[in-house]
Amino acid sequence: MSYPRVIAHRCGGTLAAENSLAGLAAAARLGCRGVEFDTMLSADGVPVLMHDDTVDRSTDGHGEVSRLTLAQLRRCRLGDEPVPTLAEALACCARFDLWANIELKAVAGGDDAELGAVVGGMLARAWHGRGVISSFSLDALLAAQSQASRHAYALLFEALPGDWRERVAATAAVAVHLDAGRLDARGLAALRAAGLTVACYTVNERDRAQALYAAGVAAVFTDRPDLFAADEM
Ligand code: G3P
Ligand code: MG
């Protein structure tokens, strides 16, 4: 599938608080065409934007996301705003015409299939579908697909595992997202020969991004979208 070459990581990279609506607005203002963000469920089952299992690092609150209700999460501040819901982020992407990579972020001890099913259900109802759904969790991806079969899916890995072909077949994934530091030429060639789009995270140097594009990587996730010109995005 066609990816933007530069994907702002966790909404706007370092342009704003991570996984925030302000990040989406900042990415759009800069001229980004694509953004990535992480989603997980509140204790009462509402998909919110968050990367870590707890709110401690990225907000002024404390506690595990999966044990906090939406009302409690909304009292946790990310800079000037409360923890966003996935619904708000999707509306923002529609408003700014952003391609989006929605990452289903499985939490330790959590129910990956429930995460996938709830988010998949929401995406089937409320997302324009311009972008891709990804996860490190195969169970989360398969559950999302059971609810949102028309959307595109990507497998997310640190290093490419030996059984990647089986996982691609199980999910009909159109893309594979890999840690740029774990990418090897042979794996990249095999993925491309299989017709898959390859995107790499997290690339915060322009030269490194250009070397990856030259090697056949379609897109990079970056905390520094400001290093790229608008016509390179
Ligand atoms: O999806 C690419 C990247 O976001 C995966 O790593 O830990 O930043 O979610 P992480
Ligand atoms: Mg992510």
PDB file of C-alpha atoms and ligand atoms in Angstrom:
ATOM      1  CA  MET A   1       0.000   0.000   0.000  1.00  0.00           C
ATOM      2  CA  SER A   2       1.078   3.585  -0.447  1.00  0.00           C
ATOM      3  CA  TYR A   3       2.645   5.071   2.703  1.00  0.00           C
ATOM      4  CA  PRO A   4       3.698   8.659   3.377  1.00  0.00           C
ATOM      5  CA  ARG A   5       7.507   8.634   3.530  1.00  0.00           C
ATOM      6  CA  VAL A   6       7.624  10.385   6.889  1.00  0.00           C
ATOM      7  CA  ILE A   7       5.294   9.285   9.692  1.00  0.00           C
ATOM      8  CA  ALA A   8       5.233  11.426  12.831  1.00  0.00           C
ATOM      9  CA  HIS A   9       5.760   9.054  15.773  1.00  0.00           C
ATOM     10  CA  ARG A  10       3.292   9.141  18.712  1.00  0.00           C
ATOM     11  CA  CYS A  11       1.267  11.883  16.947  1.00  0.00           C
ATOM     12  CA  GLY A  12       3.785  14.685  16.509  1.00  0.00           C
ATOM     13  CA  GLY A  13       7.109  13.291  17.689  1.00  0.00           C
ATOM     14  CA  THR A  14       8.915  15.915  19.714  1.00  0.00           C
ATOM     15  CA  LEU A  15       6.705  18.731  18.359  1.00  0.00           C
ATOM     16  CA  ALA A  16       4.275  18.270  21.283  1.00  0.00           C
ATOM     17  CA  ALA A  17       3.415  15.907  24.131  1.00  0.00           C
ATOM     18  CA  GLU A  18       3.433  12.299  22.897  1.00  0.00           C
ATOM     19  CA  ASN A  19       0.128  10.764  21.826  1.00  0.00           C
ATOM     20  CA  SER A  20      -1.658  14.115  22.111  1.00  0.00           C
ATOM     21  CA  LEU A  21      -4.134  15.968  19.912  1.00  0.00           C
ATOM     22  CA  ALA A  22      -1.702  18.880  20.038  1.00  0.00           C
ATOM     23  CA  GLY A  23       0.818  16.534  18.394  1.00  0.00           C
ATOM     24  CA  LEU A  24      -1.580  15.758  15.559  1.00  0.00           C
ATOM     25  CA  ALA A  25      -2.239  19.457  15.016  1.00  0.00           C
ATOM     26  CA  ALA A  26       1.492  20.243  15.093  1.00  0.00           C
ATOM     27  CA  ALA A  27       2.267  17.451  12.625  1.00  0.00           C
ATOM     28  CA  ALA A  28      -0.415  18.704  10.253  1.00  0.00           C
ATOM     29  CA  ARG A  29       0.834  22.305  10.585  1.00  0.00           C
ATOM     30  CA  LEU A  30       4.327  21.176   9.668  1.00  0.00           C
ATOM     31  CA  GLY A  31       3.033  19.497   6.514  1.00  0.00           C
ATOM     32  CA  CYS A  32       3.178  15.859   7.667  1.00  0.00           C
ATOM     33  CA  ARG A  33       0.858  13.593   5.718  1.00  0.00           C
ATOM     34  CA  GLY A  34       1.139  10.648   8.100  1.00  0.00           C
ATOM     35  CA  VAL A  35       1.059  10.076  11.859  1.00  0.00           C
ATOM     36  CA  GLU A  36       1.345   7.084  14.171  1.00  0.00           C
ATOM     37  CA  PHE A  37      -0.202   6.730  17.620  1.00  0.00           C
ATOM     38  CA  ASP A  38      -0.702   4.044  20.257  1.00  0.00           C
ATOM     39  CA  THR A  39      -4.059   3.032  21.659  1.00  0.00           C
ATOM     40  CA  MET A  40      -5.131   0.916  24.641  1.00  0.00           C
ATOM     41  CA  LEU A  41      -8.277   0.490  26.755  1.00  0.00           C
ATOM     42  CA  SER A  42      -9.286   2.311  29.916  1.00  0.00           C
ATOM     43  CA  ALA A  43     -10.655   0.249  32.829  1.00  0.00           C
ATOM     44  CA  ASP A  44     -14.161   0.875  31.469  1.00  0.00           C
ATOM     45  CA  GLY A  45     -13.208  -0.237  27.974  1.00  0.00           C
ATOM     46  CA  VAL A  46     -12.731   3.067  26.129  1.00  0.00           C
ATOM     47  CA  PRO A  47      -9.821   3.262  23.661  1.00  0.00           C
ATOM     48  CA  VAL A  48      -7.456   6.088  24.594  1.00  0.00           C
ATOM     49  CA  LEU A  49      -4.105   7.251  23.262  1.00  0.00           C
ATOM     50  CA  MET A  50      -1.225   6.068  25.448  1.00  0.00           C
ATOM     51  CA  HIS A  51       2.094   4.325  24.973  1.00  0.00           C
ATOM     52  CA  ASP A  52       3.104   2.992  28.394  1.00  0.00           C
ATOM     53  CA  ASP A  53       1.147   0.626  30.642  1.00  0.00           C
ATOM     54  CA  THR A  54       0.997   3.469  33.191  1.00  0.00           C
ATOM     55  CA  VAL A  55       0.266   7.176  32.847  1.00  0.00           C
ATOM     56  CA  ASP A  56       3.231   8.084  35.075  1.00  0.00           C
ATOM     57  CA  ARG A  57       5.827   9.056  32.472  1.00  0.00           C
ATOM     58  CA  SER A  58       3.751  10.980  29.946  1.00  0.00           C
ATOM     59  CA  THR A  59       1.153  12.705  32.174  1.00  0.00           C
ATOM     60  CA  ASP A  60       0.929  14.341  35.583  1.00  0.00           C
ATOM     61  CA  GLY A  61      -1.103  11.386  36.904  1.00  0.00           C
ATOM     62  CA  HIS A  62      -0.278   7.998  38.353  1.00  0.00           C
ATOM     63  CA  GLY A  63      -1.435   4.454  37.815  1.00  0.00           C
ATOM     64  CA  GLU A  64      -2.024   1.729  35.279  1.00  0.00           C
ATOM     65  CA  VAL A  65      -4.127   2.757  32.301  1.00  0.00           C
ATOM     66  CA  SER A  66      -6.086  -0.504  32.455  1.00  0.00           C
ATOM     67  CA  ARG A  67      -7.098   0.240  36.077  1.00  0.00           C
ATOM     68  CA  LEU A  68      -8.164   3.855  35.466  1.00  0.00           C
ATOM     69  CA  THR A  69     -11.619   4.732  34.156  1.00  0.00           C
ATOM     70  CA  LEU A  70     -12.015   7.188  31.323  1.00  0.00           C
ATOM     71  CA  ALA A  71     -13.122   9.832  33.837  1.00  0.00           C
ATOM     72  CA  GLN A  72      -9.935   9.263  35.854  1.00  0.00           C
ATOM     73  CA  LEU A  73      -7.765   9.288  32.725  1.00  0.00           C
ATOM     74  CA  ARG A  74      -9.340  12.574  31.622  1.00  0.00           C
ATOM     75  CA  ARG A  75      -8.001  14.147  34.805  1.00  0.00           C
ATOM     76  CA  CYS A  76      -4.443  13.181  33.777  1.00  0.00           C
ATOM     77  CA  ARG A  77      -2.886  16.002  31.776  1.00  0.00           C
ATOM     78  CA  LEU A  78      -0.569  15.753  28.794  1.00  0.00           C
ATOM     79  CA  GLY A  79       0.699  19.301  28.697  1.00  0.00           C
ATOM     80  CA  ASP A  80      -2.422  21.415  28.138  1.00  0.00           C
ATOM     81  CA  GLU A  81      -4.883  18.636  27.387  1.00  0.00           C
ATOM     82  CA  PRO A  82      -6.386  15.528  28.977  1.00  0.00           C
ATOM     83  CA  VAL A  83      -5.490  12.036  27.748  1.00  0.00           C
ATOM     84  CA  PRO A  84      -7.190  11.890  24.322  1.00  0.00           C
ATOM     85  CA  THR A  85      -9.674   9.232  23.312  1.00  0.00           C
ATOM     86  CA  LEU A  86      -9.142   7.322  20.099  1.00  0.00           C
ATOM     87  CA  ALA A  87     -12.417   8.809  18.845  1.00  0.00           C
ATOM     88  CA  GLU A  88     -10.989  12.312  19.270  1.00  0.00           C
ATOM     89  CA  ALA A  89      -7.781  11.348  17.489  1.00  0.00           C
ATOM     90  CA  LEU A  90      -9.708   9.866  14.563  1.00  0.00           C
ATOM     91  CA  ALA A  91     -11.785  13.045  14.275  1.00  0.00           C
ATOM     92  CA  CYS A  92      -8.570  15.088  14.302  1.00  0.00           C
ATOM     93  CA  CYS A  93      -7.044  12.932  11.551  1.00  0.00           C
ATOM     94  CA  ALA A  94     -10.172  13.424   9.456  1.00  0.00           C
ATOM     95  CA  ARG A  95     -10.097  17.188  10.059  1.00  0.00           C
ATOM     96  CA  PHE A  96      -6.431  17.492   9.103  1.00  0.00           C
ATOM     97  CA  ASP A  97      -6.626  14.862   6.346  1.00  0.00           C
ATOM     98  CA  LEU A  98      -3.931  12.742   7.977  1.00  0.00           C
ATOM     99  CA  TRP A  99      -3.032   9.192   7.005  1.00  0.00           C
ATOM    100  CA  ALA A 100      -2.842   7.293  10.293  1.00  0.00           C
ATOM    101  CA  ASN A 101      -1.103   4.241  11.683  1.00  0.00           C
ATOM    102  CA  ILE A 102      -3.166   3.113  14.653  1.00  0.00           C
ATOM    103  CA  GLU A 103      -1.026   0.865  16.825  1.00  0.00           C
ATOM    104  CA  LEU A 104      -2.918  -1.519  19.120  1.00  0.00           C
ATOM    105  CA  LYS A 105      -0.748  -1.375  22.212  1.00  0.00           C
ATOM    106  CA  ALA A 106      -1.083  -4.571  24.227  1.00  0.00           C
ATOM    107  CA  VAL A 107      -0.343  -4.127  27.942  1.00  0.00           C
ATOM    108  CA  ALA A 108       1.331  -6.595  30.270  1.00  0.00           C
ATOM    109  CA  GLY A 109      -1.270  -9.026  31.600  1.00  0.00           C
ATOM    110  CA  GLY A 110      -3.998  -7.471  29.412  1.00  0.00           C
ATOM    111  CA  ASP A 111      -6.494  -9.104  27.076  1.00  0.00           C
ATOM    112  CA  ASP A 112      -5.076  -8.485  23.593  1.00  0.00           C
ATOM    113  CA  ALA A 113      -8.123  -9.913  21.841  1.00  0.00           C
ATOM    114  CA  GLU A 114     -10.455  -7.595  23.747  1.00  0.00           C
ATOM    115  CA  LEU A 115      -8.271  -4.620  22.809  1.00  0.00           C
ATOM    116  CA  GLY A 116      -8.367  -5.634  19.142  1.00  0.00           C
ATOM    117  CA  ALA A 117     -12.091  -6.310  19.120  1.00  0.00           C
ATOM    118  CA  VAL A 118     -13.058  -3.028  20.810  1.00  0.00           C
ATOM    119  CA  VAL A 119     -10.752  -0.886  18.696  1.00  0.00           C
ATOM    120  CA  GLY A 120     -11.624  -2.812  15.525  1.00  0.00           C
ATOM    121  CA  GLY A 121     -15.307  -2.216  16.199  1.00  0.00           C
ATOM    122  CA  MET A 122     -14.720   1.493  16.612  1.00  0.00           C
ATOM    123  CA  LEU A 123     -12.571   1.721  13.492  1.00  0.00           C
ATOM    124  CA  ALA A 124     -15.176  -0.119  11.440  1.00  0.00           C
ATOM    125  CA  ARG A 125     -17.739   2.505  12.487  1.00  0.00           C
ATOM    126  CA  ALA A 126     -15.754   5.702  12.767  1.00  0.00           C
ATOM    127  CA  TRP A 127     -12.551   5.705  10.722  1.00  0.00           C
ATOM    128  CA  HIS A 128     -12.077   6.832   7.146  1.00  0.00           C
ATOM    129  CA  GLY A 129      -9.629   3.950   6.721  1.00  0.00           C
ATOM    130  CA  ARG A 130      -6.802   6.007   5.222  1.00  0.00           C
ATOM    131  CA  GLY A 131      -3.893   4.331   6.925  1.00  0.00           C
ATOM    132  CA  VAL A 132      -3.091   1.071   8.603  1.00  0.00           C
ATOM    133  CA  ILE A 133      -3.704  -0.790  11.872  1.00  0.00           C
ATOM    134  CA  SER A 134      -0.636  -2.408  13.440  1.00  0.00           C
ATOM    135  CA  SER A 135       0.390  -4.306  16.553  1.00  0.00           C
ATOM    136  CA  PHE A 136       3.146  -6.358  18.082  1.00  0.00           C
ATOM    137  CA  SER A 137       0.304  -8.650  19.187  1.00  0.00           C
ATOM    138  CA  LEU A 138      -1.018 -11.115  16.627  1.00  0.00           C
ATOM    139  CA  ASP A 139      -4.072 -11.779  18.831  1.00  0.00           C
ATOM    140  CA  ALA A 140      -4.931  -8.071  18.872  1.00  0.00           C
ATOM    141  CA  LEU A 141      -4.596  -7.806  15.096  1.00  0.00           C
ATOM    142  CA  LEU A 142      -6.728 -10.870  14.415  1.00  0.00           C
ATOM    143  CA  ALA A 143      -9.446  -9.642  16.780  1.00  0.00           C
ATOM    144  CA  ALA A 144      -9.435  -6.200  15.145  1.00  0.00           C
ATOM    145  CA  GLN A 145      -9.757  -7.837  11.750  1.00  0.00           C
ATOM    146  CA  SER A 146     -12.761  -9.811  12.899  1.00  0.00           C
ATOM    147  CA  GLN A 147     -14.509  -6.451  13.437  1.00  0.00           C
ATOM    148  CA  ALA A 148     -12.928  -4.289  10.730  1.00  0.00           C
ATOM    149  CA  SER A 149     -12.155  -6.551   7.810  1.00  0.00           C
ATOM    150  CA  ARG A 150     -11.888  -3.839   5.174  1.00  0.00           C
ATOM    151  CA  HIS A 151      -9.063  -1.897   6.769  1.00  0.00           C
ATOM    152  CA  ALA A 152      -5.363  -2.493   6.059  1.00  0.00           C
ATOM    153  CA  TYR A 153      -3.121  -4.235   8.602  1.00  0.00           C
ATOM    154  CA  ALA A 154       0.596  -4.239   9.329  1.00  0.00           C
ATOM    155  CA  LEU A 155       2.698  -6.571  11.439  1.00  0.00           C
ATOM    156  CA  LEU A 156       4.935  -4.849  13.940  1.00  0.00           C
ATOM    157  CA  PHE A 157       8.215  -6.435  15.043  1.00  0.00           C
ATOM    158  CA  GLU A 158      11.496  -5.469  16.599  1.00  0.00           C
ATOM    159  CA  ALA A 159      13.500  -7.952  14.489  1.00  0.00           C
ATOM    160  CA  LEU A 160      11.877  -9.975  11.705  1.00  0.00           C
ATOM    161  CA  PRO A 161      10.887 -13.368  13.185  1.00  0.00           C
ATOM    162  CA  GLY A 162      11.436 -16.678  11.399  1.00  0.00           C
ATOM    163  CA  ASP A 163       7.684 -17.235  10.971  1.00  0.00           C
ATOM    164  CA  TRP A 164       6.876 -13.859   9.376  1.00  0.00           C
ATOM    165  CA  ARG A 165       5.399 -15.507   6.256  1.00  0.00           C
ATOM    166  CA  GLU A 166       2.885 -17.441   8.370  1.00  0.00           C
ATOM    167  CA  ARG A 167       1.955 -14.282  10.242  1.00  0.00           C
ATOM    168  CA  VAL A 168       1.490 -12.366   6.992  1.00  0.00           C
ATOM    169  CA  ALA A 169      -0.713 -15.156   5.677  1.00  0.00           C
ATOM    170  CA  ALA A 170      -2.783 -15.245   8.892  1.00  0.00           C
ATOM    171  CA  THR A 171      -3.465 -11.507   8.842  1.00  0.00           C
ATOM    172  CA  ALA A 172      -3.272 -10.654   5.118  1.00  0.00           C
ATOM    173  CA  ALA A 173      -0.941  -7.864   6.275  1.00  0.00           C
ATOM    174  CA  VAL A 174       0.049  -5.384   3.588  1.00  0.00           C
ATOM    175  CA  ALA A 175       3.104  -4.114   5.457  1.00  0.00           C
ATOM    176  CA  VAL A 176       5.717  -4.916   8.064  1.00  0.00           C
ATOM    177  CA  HIS A 177       7.023  -2.335  10.536  1.00  0.00           C
ATOM    178  CA  LEU A 178      10.484  -3.033  11.943  1.00  0.00           C
ATOM    179  CA  ASP A 179      13.007  -1.503  14.303  1.00  0.00           C
ATOM    180  CA  ALA A 180      15.451   0.292  11.999  1.00  0.00           C
ATOM    181  CA  GLY A 181      18.330  -0.901  14.157  1.00  0.00           C
ATOM    182  CA  ARG A 182      17.358  -4.548  13.630  1.00  0.00           C
ATOM    183  CA  LEU A 183      16.804  -4.373   9.860  1.00  0.00           C
ATOM    184  CA  ASP A 184      19.008  -6.549   7.661  1.00  0.00           C
ATOM    185  CA  ALA A 185      19.335  -6.493   3.878  1.00  0.00           C
ATOM    186  CA  ARG A 186      18.275 -10.099   3.413  1.00  0.00           C
ATOM    187  CA  GLY A 187      15.088  -9.710   5.421  1.00  0.00           C
ATOM    188  CA  LEU A 188      14.239  -6.485   3.643  1.00  0.00           C
ATOM    189  CA  ALA A 189      14.732  -8.114   0.233  1.00  0.00           C
ATOM    190  CA  ALA A 190      12.516 -11.078   1.218  1.00  0.00           C
ATOM    191  CA  LEU A 191       9.755  -8.798   2.469  1.00  0.00           C
ATOM    192  CA  ARG A 192       9.831  -6.698  -0.672  1.00  0.00           C
ATOM    193  CA  ALA A 193       9.884  -9.790  -2.879  1.00  0.00           C
ATOM    194  CA  ALA A 194       6.707 -10.878  -1.060  1.00  0.00           C
ATOM    195  CA  GLY A 195       5.101  -7.594  -2.116  1.00  0.00           C
ATOM    196  CA  LEU A 196       5.073  -6.074   1.367  1.00  0.00           C
ATOM    197  CA  THR A 197       5.599  -2.442   2.252  1.00  0.00           C
ATOM    198  CA  VAL A 198       8.364  -2.005   4.844  1.00  0.00           C
ATOM    199  CA  ALA A 199       8.437   0.889   7.312  1.00  0.00           C
ATOM    200  CA  CYS A 200      11.041   1.427  10.050  1.00  0.00           C
ATOM    201  CA  TYR A 201      10.977   3.014  13.507  1.00  0.00           C
ATOM    202  CA  THR A 202      12.298   5.189  15.070  1.00  0.00           C
ATOM    203  CA  VAL A 203      14.500   7.200  12.719  1.00  0.00           C
ATOM    204  CA  ASN A 204      15.512  10.593  14.040  1.00  0.00           C
ATOM    205  CA  GLU A 205      18.274  11.463  11.566  1.00  0.00           C
ATOM    206  CA  ARG A 206      17.632  12.644   8.037  1.00  0.00           C
ATOM    207  CA  ASP A 207      20.668  10.849   6.562  1.00  0.00           C
ATOM    208  CA  ARG A 208      19.566   7.583   8.106  1.00  0.00           C
ATOM    209  CA  ALA A 209      16.091   8.000   6.618  1.00  0.00           C
ATOM    210  CA  GLN A 210      17.538   8.655   3.194  1.00  0.00           C
ATOM    211  CA  ALA A 211      19.768   5.576   3.388  1.00  0.00           C
ATOM    212  CA  LEU A 212      16.727   3.479   4.348  1.00  0.00           C
ATOM    213  CA  TYR A 213      14.664   4.845   1.450  1.00  0.00           C
ATOM    214  CA  ALA A 214      17.547   4.052  -0.918  1.00  0.00           C
ATOM    215  CA  ALA A 215      17.613   0.480   0.451  1.00  0.00           C
ATOM    216  CA  GLY A 216      13.900   0.009  -0.286  1.00  0.00           C
ATOM    217  CA  VAL A 217      12.211   1.067   2.939  1.00  0.00           C
ATOM    218  CA  ALA A 218       9.022   2.955   2.074  1.00  0.00           C
ATOM    219  CA  ALA A 219       8.589   5.033   5.211  1.00  0.00           C
ATOM    220  CA  VAL A 220      10.127   5.974   8.534  1.00  0.00           C
ATOM    221  CA  PHE A 221       8.526   6.728  11.873  1.00  0.00           C
ATOM    222  CA  THR A 222      10.256   9.736  13.353  1.00  0.00           C
ATOM    223  CA  ASP A 223      10.218  11.904  16.463  1.00  0.00           C
ATOM    224  CA  ARG A 224      11.764  14.657  14.312  1.00  0.00           C
ATOM    225  CA  PRO A 225       9.414  15.365  11.401  1.00  0.00           C
ATOM    226  CA  ASP A 226      10.822  18.907  11.511  1.00  0.00           C
ATOM    227  CA  LEU A 227      14.027  17.584   9.896  1.00  0.00           C
ATOM    228  CA  PHE A 228      12.140  16.937   6.647  1.00  0.00           C
ATOM    229  CA  ALA A 229      10.849  19.410   4.068  1.00  0.00           C
ATOM    230  CA  ALA A 230       7.104  19.345   3.398  1.00  0.00           C
ATOM    231  CA  ASP A 231       7.654  17.998  -0.128  1.00  0.00           C
ATOM    232  CA  GLU A 232       9.659  15.061   1.290  1.00  0.00           C
ATOM    233  CA  MET A 233       6.858  13.907   3.561  1.00  0.00           C
TER     234      MET A 233
HETATM  235  O1  G3P B   1       4.787   1.682  15.378  1.00  0.00           O
HETATM  236  C1  G3P B   1       6.121   2.053  15.405  1.00  0.00           C
HETATM  237  C2  G3P B   1       6.549   2.343  16.806  1.00  0.00           C
HETATM  238  O2  G3P B   1       5.611   3.219  17.373  1.00  0.00           O
HETATM  239  C3  G3P B   1       6.642   1.093  17.640  1.00  0.00           C
HETATM  240  O3  G3P B   1       7.239   1.340  18.857  1.00  0.00           O
HETATM  241  O4  G3P B   1       7.176   1.534  21.278  1.00  0.00           O
HETATM  242  O5  G3P B   1       7.101   3.593  19.891  1.00  0.00           O
HETATM  243  O6  G3P B   1       5.127   2.101  20.005  1.00  0.00           O
HETATM  244  P1  G3P B   1       6.616   2.190  20.052  1.00  0.00           P
HETATM  245 MG    MG B   2       3.789   3.065  18.575  1.00  0.00          MG
END
